[in-house]
PDB file of N, CA, C and O in Angstrom:
ATOM      1  N   MET Y 203      27.648  23.290  -9.812  1.00  0.00           N
ATOM      2  CA  MET Y 203      27.697  24.906  -9.289  1.00  0.00           C
ATOM      3  C   MET Y 203      26.735  25.136  -8.298  1.00  0.00           C
ATOM      4  O   MET Y 203      27.434  25.697  -7.394  1.00  0.00           O
ATOM      5  N   LYS Y 204      26.069  24.098  -7.441  1.00  0.00           N
ATOM      6  CA  LYS Y 204      25.386  23.906  -6.364  1.00  0.00           C
ATOM      7  C   LYS Y 204      26.222  23.903  -5.263  1.00  0.00           C
ATOM      8  O   LYS Y 204      26.149  24.543  -4.059  1.00  0.00           O
ATOM      9  N   LYS Y 205      27.413  22.892  -5.749  1.00  0.00           N
ATOM     10  CA  LYS Y 205      28.265  22.498  -4.639  1.00  0.00           C
ATOM     11  C   LYS Y 205      29.097  23.818  -4.144  1.00  0.00           C
ATOM     12  O   LYS Y 205      29.504  24.010  -3.067  1.00  0.00           O
ATOM     13  N   VAL Y 206      29.913  24.320  -5.024  1.00  0.00           N
ATOM     14  CA  VAL Y 206      30.405  25.657  -5.068  1.00  0.00           C
ATOM     15  C   VAL Y 206      29.648  26.687  -3.883  1.00  0.00           C
ATOM     16  O   VAL Y 206      30.223  27.161  -3.350  1.00  0.00           O
ATOM     17  N   VAL Y 207      28.634  26.743  -4.219  1.00  0.00           N
ATOM     18  CA  VAL Y 207      27.550  27.782  -3.462  1.00  0.00           C
ATOM     19  C   VAL Y 207      27.419  27.187  -2.061  1.00  0.00           C
ATOM     20  O   VAL Y 207      27.547  27.823  -1.122  1.00  0.00           O
ATOM     21  N   ILE Y 208      27.521  25.630  -1.679  1.00  0.00           N
ATOM     22  CA  ILE Y 208      27.030  25.332  -0.265  1.00  0.00           C
ATOM     23  C   ILE Y 208      28.501  25.733   0.511  1.00  0.00           C
ATOM     24  O   ILE Y 208      28.525  25.458   1.410  1.00  0.00           O
ATOM     25  N   ILE Y 209      29.312  25.114  -0.522  1.00  0.00           N
ATOM     26  CA  ILE Y 209      31.388  24.823   0.374  1.00  0.00           C
ATOM     27  C   ILE Y 209      31.460  26.456   0.611  1.00  0.00           C
ATOM     28  O   ILE Y 209      31.583  27.008   1.548  1.00  0.00           O
ATOM     29  N   SER Y 210      31.336  27.438  -0.462  1.00  0.00           N
ATOM     30  CA  SER Y 210      31.046  28.644  -0.059  1.00  0.00           C
ATOM     31  C   SER Y 210      30.727  29.529   1.272  1.00  0.00           C
ATOM     32  O   SER Y 210      31.063  29.961   2.084  1.00  0.00           O
ATOM     33  N   GLY Y 211      28.913  28.844   1.056  1.00  0.00           N
ATOM     34  CA  GLY Y 211      28.326  29.595   2.073  1.00  0.00           C
ATOM     35  C   GLY Y 211      29.137  29.035   3.556  1.00  0.00           C
ATOM     36  O   GLY Y 211      28.854  29.419   4.862  1.00  0.00           O
ATOM     37  N   LEU Y 212      29.108  27.771   3.768  1.00  0.00           N
ATOM     38  CA  LEU Y 212      29.707  26.881   4.797  1.00  0.00           C
ATOM     39  C   LEU Y 212      31.143  27.469   5.183  1.00  0.00           C
ATOM     40  O   LEU Y 212      30.962  27.506   6.330  1.00  0.00           O
ATOM     41  N   ILE Y 213      32.263  27.997   4.099  1.00  0.00           N
ATOM     42  CA  ILE Y 213      33.146  28.691   4.499  1.00  0.00           C
ATOM     43  C   ILE Y 213      32.778  29.793   5.213  1.00  0.00           C
ATOM     44  O   ILE Y 213      33.823  30.202   5.883  1.00  0.00           O
ATOM     45  N   VAL Y 214      32.123  30.646   4.573  1.00  0.00           N
ATOM     46  CA  VAL Y 214      32.276  32.015   5.144  1.00  0.00           C
ATOM     47  C   VAL Y 214      31.327  31.772   6.533  1.00  0.00           C
ATOM     48  O   VAL Y 214      31.645  32.384   7.412  1.00  0.00           O
ATOM     49  N   SER Y 215      30.252  30.973   6.844  1.00  0.00           N
ATOM     50  CA  SER Y 215      29.698  30.552   7.863  1.00  0.00           C
ATOM     51  C   SER Y 215      30.955  30.083   8.989  1.00  0.00           C
ATOM     52  O   SER Y 215      30.814  30.949  10.235  1.00  0.00           O
ATOM     53  N   LEU Y 216      31.555  29.146   8.879  1.00  0.00           N
ATOM     54  CA  LEU Y 216      33.021  29.395   9.235  1.00  0.00           C
ATOM     55  C   LEU Y 216      33.752  30.079  10.127  1.00  0.00           C
ATOM     56  O   LEU Y 216      33.903  30.450  11.000  1.00  0.00           O
ATOM     57  N   ILE Y 217      34.260  31.132   8.537  1.00  0.00           N
ATOM     58  CA  ILE Y 217      34.982  32.372   9.228  1.00  0.00           C
ATOM     59  C   ILE Y 217      34.098  33.413  10.165  1.00  0.00           C
ATOM     60  O   ILE Y 217      34.560  33.640  11.223  1.00  0.00           O
ATOM     61  N   LEU Y 218      32.977  33.564  10.248  1.00  0.00           N
ATOM     62  CA  LEU Y 218      32.055  34.550  10.556  1.00  0.00           C
ATOM     63  C   LEU Y 218      31.894  33.618  12.254  1.00  0.00           C
ATOM     64  O   LEU Y 218      32.073  34.710  13.037  1.00  0.00           O
ATOM     65  N   ALA Y 219      31.770  32.560  12.344  1.00  0.00           N
ATOM     66  CA  ALA Y 219      31.289  31.689  13.646  1.00  0.00           C
ATOM     67  C   ALA Y 219      32.783  31.735  14.647  1.00  0.00           C
ATOM     68  O   ALA Y 219      32.986  32.230  15.592  1.00  0.00           O
ATOM     69  N   SER Y 220      33.726  31.894  13.975  1.00  0.00           N
ATOM     70  CA  SER Y 220      35.184  31.447  14.472  1.00  0.00           C
ATOM     71  C   SER Y 220      35.567  33.233  14.912  1.00  0.00           C
ATOM     72  O   SER Y 220      36.412  33.169  15.753  1.00  0.00           O
ATOM     73  N   SER Y 221      35.279  33.987  13.859  1.00  0.00           N
ATOM     74  CA  SER Y 221      35.569  35.515  14.560  1.00  0.00           C
ATOM     75  C   SER Y 221      34.912  36.380  15.859  1.00  0.00           C
ATOM     76  O   SER Y 221      34.990  36.867  16.164  1.00  0.00           O
ATOM     77  N   LEU Y 222      33.499  35.887  15.516  1.00  0.00           N
ATOM     78  CA  LEU Y 222      32.681  36.053  16.850  1.00  0.00           C
ATOM     79  C   LEU Y 222      33.146  35.399  17.865  1.00  0.00           C
ATOM     80  O   LEU Y 222      33.253  35.990  18.957  1.00  0.00           O
ATOM     81  N   PHE Y 223      33.353  33.929  17.795  1.00  0.00           N
ATOM     82  CA  PHE Y 223      34.089  33.590  18.839  1.00  0.00           C
ATOM     83  C   PHE Y 223      35.428  34.333  19.529  1.00  0.00           C
ATOM     84  O   PHE Y 223      35.344  34.275  20.560  1.00  0.00           O
ATOM     85  N   MET Y 224      36.204  34.268  18.592  1.00  0.00           N
ATOM     86  CA  MET Y 224      37.645  35.072  19.342  1.00  0.00           C
ATOM     87  C   MET Y 224      36.898  36.480  19.681  1.00  0.00           C
ATOM     88  O   MET Y 224      37.490  37.245  20.770  1.00  0.00           O
ATOM     89  N   TRP Y 225      35.864  37.511  19.309  1.00  0.00           N
ATOM     90  CA  TRP Y 225      35.303  38.482  19.690  1.00  0.00           C
ATOM     91  C   TRP Y 225      35.226  38.518  21.362  1.00  0.00           C
ATOM     92  O   TRP Y 225      34.927  39.520  22.318  1.00  0.00           O
ATOM     93  N   LEU Y 226      34.399  37.433  20.981  1.00  0.00           N
ATOM     94  CA  LEU Y 226      33.707  37.030  22.531  1.00  0.00           C
ATOM     95  C   LEU Y 226      34.821  36.683  23.559  1.00  0.00           C
ATOM     96  O   LEU Y 226      34.418  37.139  24.877  1.00  0.00           O
ATOM     97  N   LYS Y 227      35.642  36.126  23.516  1.00  0.00           N
ATOM     98  CA  LYS Y 227      36.718  35.509  24.127  1.00  0.00           C
ATOM     99  C   LYS Y 227      37.733  36.539  24.149  1.00  0.00           C
ATOM    100  O   LYS Y 227      38.500  36.767  25.538  1.00  0.00           O
ATOM    101  N   ALA Y 228      37.781  37.588  23.694  1.00  0.00           N
ATOM    102  CA  ALA Y 228      38.801  38.779  23.814  1.00  0.00           C
ATOM    103  C   ALA Y 228      38.800  39.587  25.084  1.00  0.00           C
ATOM    104  O   ALA Y 228      37.601  39.935  25.413  1.00  0.00           O
ATOM    105  N   PRO Y 229      40.090  40.209  25.802  1.00  0.00           N
ATOM    106  CA  PRO Y 229      39.464  41.085  26.821  1.00  0.00           C
ATOM    107  C   PRO Y 229      39.071  42.056  26.484  1.00  0.00           C
ATOM    108  O   PRO Y 229      39.254  42.650  25.350  1.00  0.00           O
ATOM    109  N   LYS Y 230      38.345  42.709  27.410  1.00  0.00           N
ATOM    110  CA  LYS Y 230      37.531  43.694  27.337  1.00  0.00           C
ATOM    111  C   LYS Y 230      37.995  44.729  28.519  1.00  0.00           C
ATOM    112  O   LYS Y 230      38.057  44.359  29.716  1.00  0.00           O
ATOM    113  N   THR Y 231      38.252  46.034  28.161  1.00  0.00           N
ATOM    114  CA  THR Y 231      38.440  47.104  29.294  1.00  0.00           C
ATOM    115  C   THR Y 231      37.006  48.149  29.083  1.00  0.00           C
ATOM    116  O   THR Y 231      36.521  48.524  28.587  1.00  0.00           O
ATOM    117  N   LEU Y 232      36.776  48.308  30.476  1.00  0.00           N
ATOM    118  CA  LEU Y 232      35.278  49.282  30.383  1.00  0.00           C
ATOM    119  C   LEU Y 232      35.909  50.583  31.521  1.00  0.00           C
ATOM    120  O   LEU Y 232      36.807  50.627  32.546  1.00  0.00           O
ATOM    121  N   THR Y 233      35.640  51.788  31.108  1.00  0.00           N
ATOM    122  CA  THR Y 233      36.204  52.737  31.896  1.00  0.00           C
ATOM    123  C   THR Y 233      35.075  53.297  32.552  1.00  0.00           C
ATOM    124  O   THR Y 233      33.880  53.620  31.841  1.00  0.00           O
ATOM    125  N   LEU Y 234      35.102  53.528  34.086  1.00  0.00           N
ATOM    126  CA  LEU Y 234      33.907  54.374  34.560  1.00  0.00           C
ATOM    127  C   LEU Y 234      34.708  54.986  35.291  1.00  0.00           C
ATOM    128  O   LEU Y 234      35.635  55.345  36.222  1.00  0.00           O
ATOM    129  N   GLY Y 235      33.553  55.982  35.335  1.00  0.00           N
ATOM    130  CA  GLY Y 235      33.961  57.469  36.091  1.00  0.00           C
ATOM    131  C   GLY Y 235      32.853  57.365  37.326  1.00  0.00           C
ATOM    132  O   GLY Y 235      31.977  57.331  37.601  1.00  0.00           O
ATOM    133  N   PHE Y 236      34.000  57.889  38.459  1.00  0.00           N
ATOM    134  CA  PHE Y 236      32.983  57.505  40.159  1.00  0.00           C
ATOM    135  C   PHE Y 236      33.444  59.188  40.376  1.00  0.00           C
ATOM    136  O   PHE Y 236      34.502  59.077  40.625  1.00  0.00           O
ATOM    137  N   TYR Y 237      32.032  59.444  41.346  1.00  0.00           N
ATOM    138  CA  TYR Y 237      32.493  60.536  42.118  1.00  0.00           C
ATOM    139  C   TYR Y 237      31.920  60.089  43.396  1.00  0.00           C
ATOM    140  O   TYR Y 237      31.070  60.082  43.536  1.00  0.00           O
ATOM    141  N   SER Y 238      33.055  60.268  44.337  1.00  0.00           N
ATOM    142  CA  SER Y 238      32.428  59.537  45.819  1.00  0.00           C
ATOM    143  C   SER Y 238      33.276  60.571  46.807  1.00  0.00           C
ATOM    144  O   SER Y 238      33.335  60.166  47.808  1.00  0.00           O
ATOM    145  N   ASP Y 239      33.702  61.573  46.511  1.00  0.00           N
ATOM    146  CA  ASP Y 239      34.302  62.642  47.143  1.00  0.00           C
ATOM    147  C   ASP Y 239      33.454  63.382  47.624  1.00  0.00           C
ATOM    148  O   ASP Y 239      32.263  63.283  47.601  1.00  0.00           O
ATOM    149  N   SER Y 240      33.904  64.305  49.025  1.00  0.00           N
ATOM    150  CA  SER Y 240      33.251  65.086  49.219  1.00  0.00           C
ATOM    151  C   SER Y 240      32.784  66.266  48.660  1.00  0.00           C
ATOM    152  O   SER Y 240      33.650  66.906  48.240  1.00  0.00           O
ATOM    153  N   SER Y 241      31.707  66.830  48.384  1.00  0.00           N
ATOM    154  CA  SER Y 241      30.927  68.337  48.230  1.00  0.00           C
ATOM    155  C   SER Y 241      31.909  69.371  48.618  1.00  0.00           C
ATOM    156  O   SER Y 241      31.126  70.377  48.419  1.00  0.00           O
ATOM    157  N   TRP Y 242      31.803  69.247  50.363  1.00  0.00           N
ATOM    158  CA  TRP Y 242      31.892  70.041  51.061  1.00  0.00           C
ATOM    159  C   TRP Y 242      33.573  70.257  51.255  1.00  0.00           C
ATOM    160  O   TRP Y 242      33.923  70.762  52.425  1.00  0.00           O
ATOM    161  N   GLY Y 243      34.603  69.320  50.596  1.00  0.00           N
ATOM    162  CA  GLY Y 243      35.584  69.453  51.017  1.00  0.00           C
ATOM    163  C   GLY Y 243      36.526  68.734  51.856  1.00  0.00           C
ATOM    164  O   GLY Y 243      37.290  69.021  52.417  1.00  0.00           O
ATOM    165  N   VAL Y 244      35.435  68.169  52.431  1.00  0.00           N
ATOM    166  CA  VAL Y 244      35.944  66.971  53.861  1.00  0.00           C
ATOM    167  C   VAL Y 244      36.370  65.697  53.057  1.00  0.00           C
ATOM    168  O   VAL Y 244      36.282  65.150  52.295  1.00  0.00           O
ATOM    169  N   ARG Y 245      37.825  65.656  53.581  1.00  0.00           N
ATOM    170  CA  ARG Y 245      38.584  64.254  53.241  1.00  0.00           C
ATOM    171  C   ARG Y 245      38.176  63.373  54.070  1.00  0.00           C
ATOM    172  O   ARG Y 245      37.158  62.915  54.912  1.00  0.00           O
ATOM    173  N   ASN Y 246      37.815  62.317  52.436  1.00  0.00           N
ATOM    174  CA  ASN Y 246      37.154  60.889  53.195  1.00  0.00           C
ATOM    175  C   ASN Y 246      38.277  60.004  52.564  1.00  0.00           C
ATOM    176  O   ASN Y 246      38.527  59.691  51.410  1.00  0.00           O
ATOM    177  N   ASP Y 247      39.470  59.183  53.443  1.00  0.00           N
ATOM    178  CA  ASP Y 247      40.171  58.411  52.975  1.00  0.00           C
ATOM    179  C   ASP Y 247      39.547  56.724  52.667  1.00  0.00           C
ATOM    180  O   ASP Y 247      40.280  55.922  51.755  1.00  0.00           O
ATOM    181  N   LYS Y 248      37.952  56.888  53.216  1.00  0.00           N
ATOM    182  CA  LYS Y 248      37.780  55.083  52.772  1.00  0.00           C
ATOM    183  C   LYS Y 248      36.676  55.823  51.453  1.00  0.00           C
ATOM    184  O   LYS Y 248      35.609  54.561  50.964  1.00  0.00           O
ATOM    185  N   GLY Y 249      36.576  56.571  50.885  1.00  0.00           N
ATOM    186  CA  GLY Y 249      35.442  56.802  49.934  1.00  0.00           C
ATOM    187  C   GLY Y 249      35.747  56.060  48.726  1.00  0.00           C
ATOM    188  O   GLY Y 249      34.741  56.041  47.753  1.00  0.00           O
ATOM    189  N   TYR Y 250      36.557  55.364  48.456  1.00  0.00           N
ATOM    190  CA  TYR Y 250      36.915  54.778  47.343  1.00  0.00           C
ATOM    191  C   TYR Y 250      36.760  53.101  47.286  1.00  0.00           C
ATOM    192  O   TYR Y 250      36.955  52.227  46.263  1.00  0.00           O
ATOM    193  N   SER Y 251      37.082  52.871  48.882  1.00  0.00           N
ATOM    194  CA  SER Y 251      37.030  51.380  49.213  1.00  0.00           C
ATOM    195  C   SER Y 251      36.354  50.428  48.728  1.00  0.00           C
ATOM    196  O   SER Y 251      36.253  49.084  48.169  1.00  0.00           O
ATOM    197  N   PHE Y 252      34.387  50.796  48.681  1.00  0.00           N
ATOM    198  CA  PHE Y 252      33.620  50.109  48.601  1.00  0.00           C
ATOM    199  C   PHE Y 252      33.909  49.931  46.804  1.00  0.00           C
ATOM    200  O   PHE Y 252      33.495  48.873  46.364  1.00  0.00           O
ATOM    201  N   ILE Y 253      34.212  50.927  45.907  1.00  0.00           N
ATOM    202  CA  ILE Y 253      34.218  51.200  44.575  1.00  0.00           C
ATOM    203  C   ILE Y 253      35.473  49.792  44.013  1.00  0.00           C
ATOM    204  O   ILE Y 253      35.413  48.721  43.181  1.00  0.00           O
ATOM    205  N   ASP Y 254      36.675  49.997  44.794  1.00  0.00           N
ATOM    206  CA  ASP Y 254      37.706  48.972  44.907  1.00  0.00           C
ATOM    207  C   ASP Y 254      36.949  47.515  44.558  1.00  0.00           C
ATOM    208  O   ASP Y 254      37.148  46.196  44.025  1.00  0.00           O
ATOM    209  N   HIS Y 255      36.818  47.175  46.067  1.00  0.00           N
ATOM    210  CA  HIS Y 255      35.911  46.226  46.541  1.00  0.00           C
ATOM    211  C   HIS Y 255      34.885  45.540  45.633  1.00  0.00           C
ATOM    212  O   HIS Y 255      35.187  44.393  44.686  1.00  0.00           O
ATOM    213  N   ALA Y 256      34.066  46.145  44.895  1.00  0.00           N
ATOM    214  CA  ALA Y 256      33.138  46.003  43.744  1.00  0.00           C
ATOM    215  C   ALA Y 256      33.805  45.603  42.467  1.00  0.00           C
ATOM    216  O   ALA Y 256      33.940  44.769  41.779  1.00  0.00           O
ATOM    217  N   ILE Y 257      34.933  46.246  41.920  1.00  0.00           N
ATOM    218  CA  ILE Y 257      35.711  46.516  40.821  1.00  0.00           C
ATOM    219  C   ILE Y 257      36.216  45.025  41.136  1.00  0.00           C
ATOM    220  O   ILE Y 257      36.545  43.962  40.182  1.00  0.00           O
ATOM    221  N   LYS Y 258      37.115  44.265  42.248  1.00  0.00           N
ATOM    222  CA  LYS Y 258      37.331  43.171  42.271  1.00  0.00           C
ATOM    223  C   LYS Y 258      36.945  41.993  42.366  1.00  0.00           C
ATOM    224  O   LYS Y 258      37.211  41.652  41.719  1.00  0.00           O
ATOM    225  N   GLU Y 259      35.275  41.868  42.660  1.00  0.00           N
ATOM    226  CA  GLU Y 259      34.173  41.098  42.758  1.00  0.00           C
ATOM    227  C   GLU Y 259      33.750  41.032  41.422  1.00  0.00           C
ATOM    228  O   GLU Y 259      33.646  39.989  40.984  1.00  0.00           O
ATOM    229  N   PHE Y 260      33.628  42.134  40.665  1.00  0.00           N
ATOM    230  CA  PHE Y 260      33.076  42.136  39.262  1.00  0.00           C
ATOM    231  C   PHE Y 260      34.414  41.308  38.346  1.00  0.00           C
ATOM    232  O   PHE Y 260      33.751  40.390  37.736  1.00  0.00           O
ATOM    233  N   GLU Y 261      35.586  41.719  38.281  1.00  0.00           N
ATOM    234  CA  GLU Y 261      36.483  41.061  37.562  1.00  0.00           C
ATOM    235  C   GLU Y 261      36.927  39.475  38.033  1.00  0.00           C
ATOM    236  O   GLU Y 261      37.253  39.110  36.958  1.00  0.00           O
ATOM    237  N   LYS Y 262      36.594  39.362  39.495  1.00  0.00           N
ATOM    238  CA  LYS Y 262      36.571  37.808  39.669  1.00  0.00           C
ATOM    239  C   LYS Y 262      35.371  37.059  39.041  1.00  0.00           C
ATOM    240  O   LYS Y 262      35.687  35.877  38.266  1.00  0.00           O
ATOM    241  N   GLN Y 263      34.312  37.341  38.683  1.00  0.00           N
ATOM    242  CA  GLN Y 263      32.938  36.827  38.073  1.00  0.00           C
ATOM    243  C   GLN Y 263      32.944  37.215  36.642  1.00  0.00           C
ATOM    244  O   GLN Y 263      32.811  36.234  35.860  1.00  0.00           O
ATOM    245  N   ASN Y 264      33.875  38.209  35.761  1.00  0.00           N
ATOM    246  CA  ASN Y 264      34.058  38.401  34.931  1.00  0.00           C
ATOM    247  C   ASN Y 264      35.270  38.383  34.224  1.00  0.00           C
ATOM    248  O   ASN Y 264      35.932  39.463  34.054  1.00  0.00           O
ATOM    249  N   PRO Y 265      35.967  37.229  34.268  1.00  0.00           N
ATOM    250  CA  PRO Y 265      37.897  37.174  34.224  1.00  0.00           C
ATOM    251  C   PRO Y 265      38.346  38.033  32.354  1.00  0.00           C
ATOM    252  O   PRO Y 265      39.111  38.543  32.546  1.00  0.00           O
ATOM    253  N   ASN Y 266      37.114  38.130  31.246  1.00  0.00           N
ATOM    254  CA  ASN Y 266      37.774  38.637  30.293  1.00  0.00           C
ATOM    255  C   ASN Y 266      37.198  40.368  30.218  1.00  0.00           C
ATOM    256  O   ASN Y 266      37.529  41.400  29.583  1.00  0.00           O
ATOM    257  N   VAL Y 267      36.848  40.615  31.350  1.00  0.00           N
ATOM    258  CA  VAL Y 267      36.101  42.146  31.560  1.00  0.00           C
ATOM    259  C   VAL Y 267      37.266  42.882  32.381  1.00  0.00           C
ATOM    260  O   VAL Y 267      37.550  42.395  33.434  1.00  0.00           O
ATOM    261  N   LYS Y 268      38.158  43.914  32.029  1.00  0.00           N
ATOM    262  CA  LYS Y 268      38.692  44.742  33.415  1.00  0.00           C
ATOM    263  C   LYS Y 268      38.121  46.120  33.636  1.00  0.00           C
ATOM    264  O   LYS Y 268      37.609  46.571  32.475  1.00  0.00           O
ATOM    265  N   ILE Y 269      38.150  46.550  34.438  1.00  0.00           N
ATOM    266  CA  ILE Y 269      37.729  47.755  34.614  1.00  0.00           C
ATOM    267  C   ILE Y 269      38.568  48.706  34.918  1.00  0.00           C
ATOM    268  O   ILE Y 269      39.903  48.504  35.805  1.00  0.00           O
ATOM    269  N   LYS Y 270      38.638  49.991  34.380  1.00  0.00           N
ATOM    270  CA  LYS Y 270      39.384  51.054  34.572  1.00  0.00           C
ATOM    271  C   LYS Y 270      38.635  52.219  35.264  1.00  0.00           C
ATOM    272  O   LYS Y 270      38.042  52.916  34.370  1.00  0.00           O
ATOM    273  N   PRO Y 271      38.828  52.619  36.129  1.00  0.00           N
ATOM    274  CA  PRO Y 271      38.066  53.431  37.132  1.00  0.00           C
ATOM    275  C   PRO Y 271      38.890  54.746  36.962  1.00  0.00           C
ATOM    276  O   PRO Y 271      39.832  54.892  37.053  1.00  0.00           O
ATOM    277  N   GLU Y 272      37.609  55.795  37.103  1.00  0.00           N
ATOM    278  CA  GLU Y 272      38.147  57.238  36.502  1.00  0.00           C
ATOM    279  C   GLU Y 272      37.778  57.867  37.992  1.00  0.00           C
ATOM    280  O   GLU Y 272      36.422  57.606  37.722  1.00  0.00           O
ATOM    281  N   LEU Y 273      38.886  58.155  38.749  1.00  0.00           N
ATOM    282  CA  LEU Y 273      38.053  58.774  40.011  1.00  0.00           C
ATOM    283  C   LEU Y 273      37.847  60.462  40.273  1.00  0.00           C
ATOM    284  O   LEU Y 273      38.401  60.985  39.405  1.00  0.00           O
ATOM    285  N   SER Y 274      37.547  61.169  41.279  1.00  0.00           N
ATOM    286  CA  SER Y 274      36.982  62.037  41.253  1.00  0.00           C
ATOM    287  C   SER Y 274      37.660  63.404  40.552  1.00  0.00           C
ATOM    288  O   SER Y 274      37.259  64.100  39.835  1.00  0.00           O
ATOM    289  N   ASN Y 275      38.947  62.945  40.717  1.00  0.00           N
ATOM    290  CA  ASN Y 275      39.596  64.410  40.525  1.00  0.00           C
ATOM    291  C   ASN Y 275      39.473  64.267  38.745  1.00  0.00           C
ATOM    292  O   ASN Y 275      39.386  65.706  37.988  1.00  0.00           O
ATOM    293  N   GLN Y 276      39.726  62.888  38.273  1.00  0.00           N
ATOM    294  CA  GLN Y 276      39.770  62.793  36.489  1.00  0.00           C
ATOM    295  C   GLN Y 276      38.363  63.251  35.866  1.00  0.00           C
ATOM    296  O   GLN Y 276      38.675  63.693  34.906  1.00  0.00           O
ATOM    297  N   VAL Y 277      37.345  62.834  36.958  1.00  0.00           N
ATOM    298  CA  VAL Y 277      36.372  63.117  36.273  1.00  0.00           C
ATOM    299  C   VAL Y 277      35.694  64.374  36.110  1.00  0.00           C
ATOM    300  O   VAL Y 277      34.858  65.146  35.455  1.00  0.00           O
ATOM    301  N   ARG Y 278      35.858  64.898  37.239  1.00  0.00           N
ATOM    302  CA  ARG Y 278      35.687  66.600  37.442  1.00  0.00           C
ATOM    303  C   ARG Y 278      36.710  67.514  36.195  1.00  0.00           C
ATOM    304  O   ARG Y 278      35.624  68.107  35.700  1.00  0.00           O
ATOM    305  N   LYS Y 279      37.708  66.882  36.134  1.00  0.00           N
ATOM    306  CA  LYS Y 279      38.512  67.534  34.968  1.00  0.00           C
ATOM    307  C   LYS Y 279      37.710  67.180  33.616  1.00  0.00           C
ATOM    308  O   LYS Y 279      37.580  68.343  32.768  1.00  0.00           O
ATOM    309  N   LYS Y 280      37.568  66.064  33.110  1.00  0.00           N
ATOM    310  CA  LYS Y 280      36.802  65.984  32.281  1.00  0.00           C
ATOM    311  C   LYS Y 280      35.279  66.286  32.094  1.00  0.00           C
ATOM    312  O   LYS Y 280      35.174  66.975  31.088  1.00  0.00           O
ATOM    313  N   LEU Y 281      34.700  66.626  32.962  1.00  0.00           N
ATOM    314  CA  LEU Y 281      33.324  67.084  32.841  1.00  0.00           C
ATOM    315  C   LEU Y 281      33.151  68.814  32.521  1.00  0.00           C
ATOM    316  O   LEU Y 281      32.470  69.472  31.881  1.00  0.00           O
ATOM    317  N   PHE Y 282      34.132  69.168  33.650  1.00  0.00           N
ATOM    318  CA  PHE Y 282      34.289  70.903  33.127  1.00  0.00           C
ATOM    319  C   PHE Y 282      35.538  71.213  32.257  1.00  0.00           C
ATOM    320  O   PHE Y 282      35.578  72.238  32.289  1.00  0.00           O
ATOM    321  N   ALA Y 283      36.174  70.410  31.405  1.00  0.00           N
ATOM    322  CA  ALA Y 283      36.953  71.129  30.617  1.00  0.00           C
ATOM    323  C   ALA Y 283      36.846  71.550  29.097  1.00  0.00           C
ATOM    324  O   ALA Y 283      37.200  72.558  29.037  1.00  0.00           O
ATOM    325  N   HIS Y 284      35.411  71.507  28.724  1.00  0.00           N
ATOM    326  CA  HIS Y 284      34.804  72.323  28.084  1.00  0.00           C
ATOM    327  C   HIS Y 284      33.992  73.346  28.356  1.00  0.00           C
ATOM    328  O   HIS Y 284      32.846  73.991  27.350  1.00  0.00           O
ATOM    329  N   SER Y 285      33.918  73.938  29.506  1.00  0.00           N
ATOM    330  CA  SER Y 285      33.056  74.774  30.076  1.00  0.00           C
ATOM    331  C   SER Y 285      33.684  76.251  30.044  1.00  0.00           C
ATOM    332  O   SER Y 285      34.702  76.464  29.973  1.00  0.00           O
TER     333      SER Y 285
END
C-alpha cells in the first residue's frame, strides 16, 4: 500500500512539474495602453517612437513575452466608453 501511495505521489508531482514548466515556457501577451498624444491637439509624429523602441528592447530580452500596445485613440475610447 505504501508503494502505491509513493508511486502515485511521484506521478502527480511529475505531472504538476511538467505542467508548470509548459506554462512558464508558453508565449504570453501583455496589452498595455499608452497615451502620448498632445492634450492640446498639436500633432506629434514621433510621439510613439520611444514606446516602439522600448517594446522592441523588452521583447528582445524576454522572447516569450509579446507586447500589444493600445495607443491614444484606442485608450481614450476605452476610458470614456462607459461615460
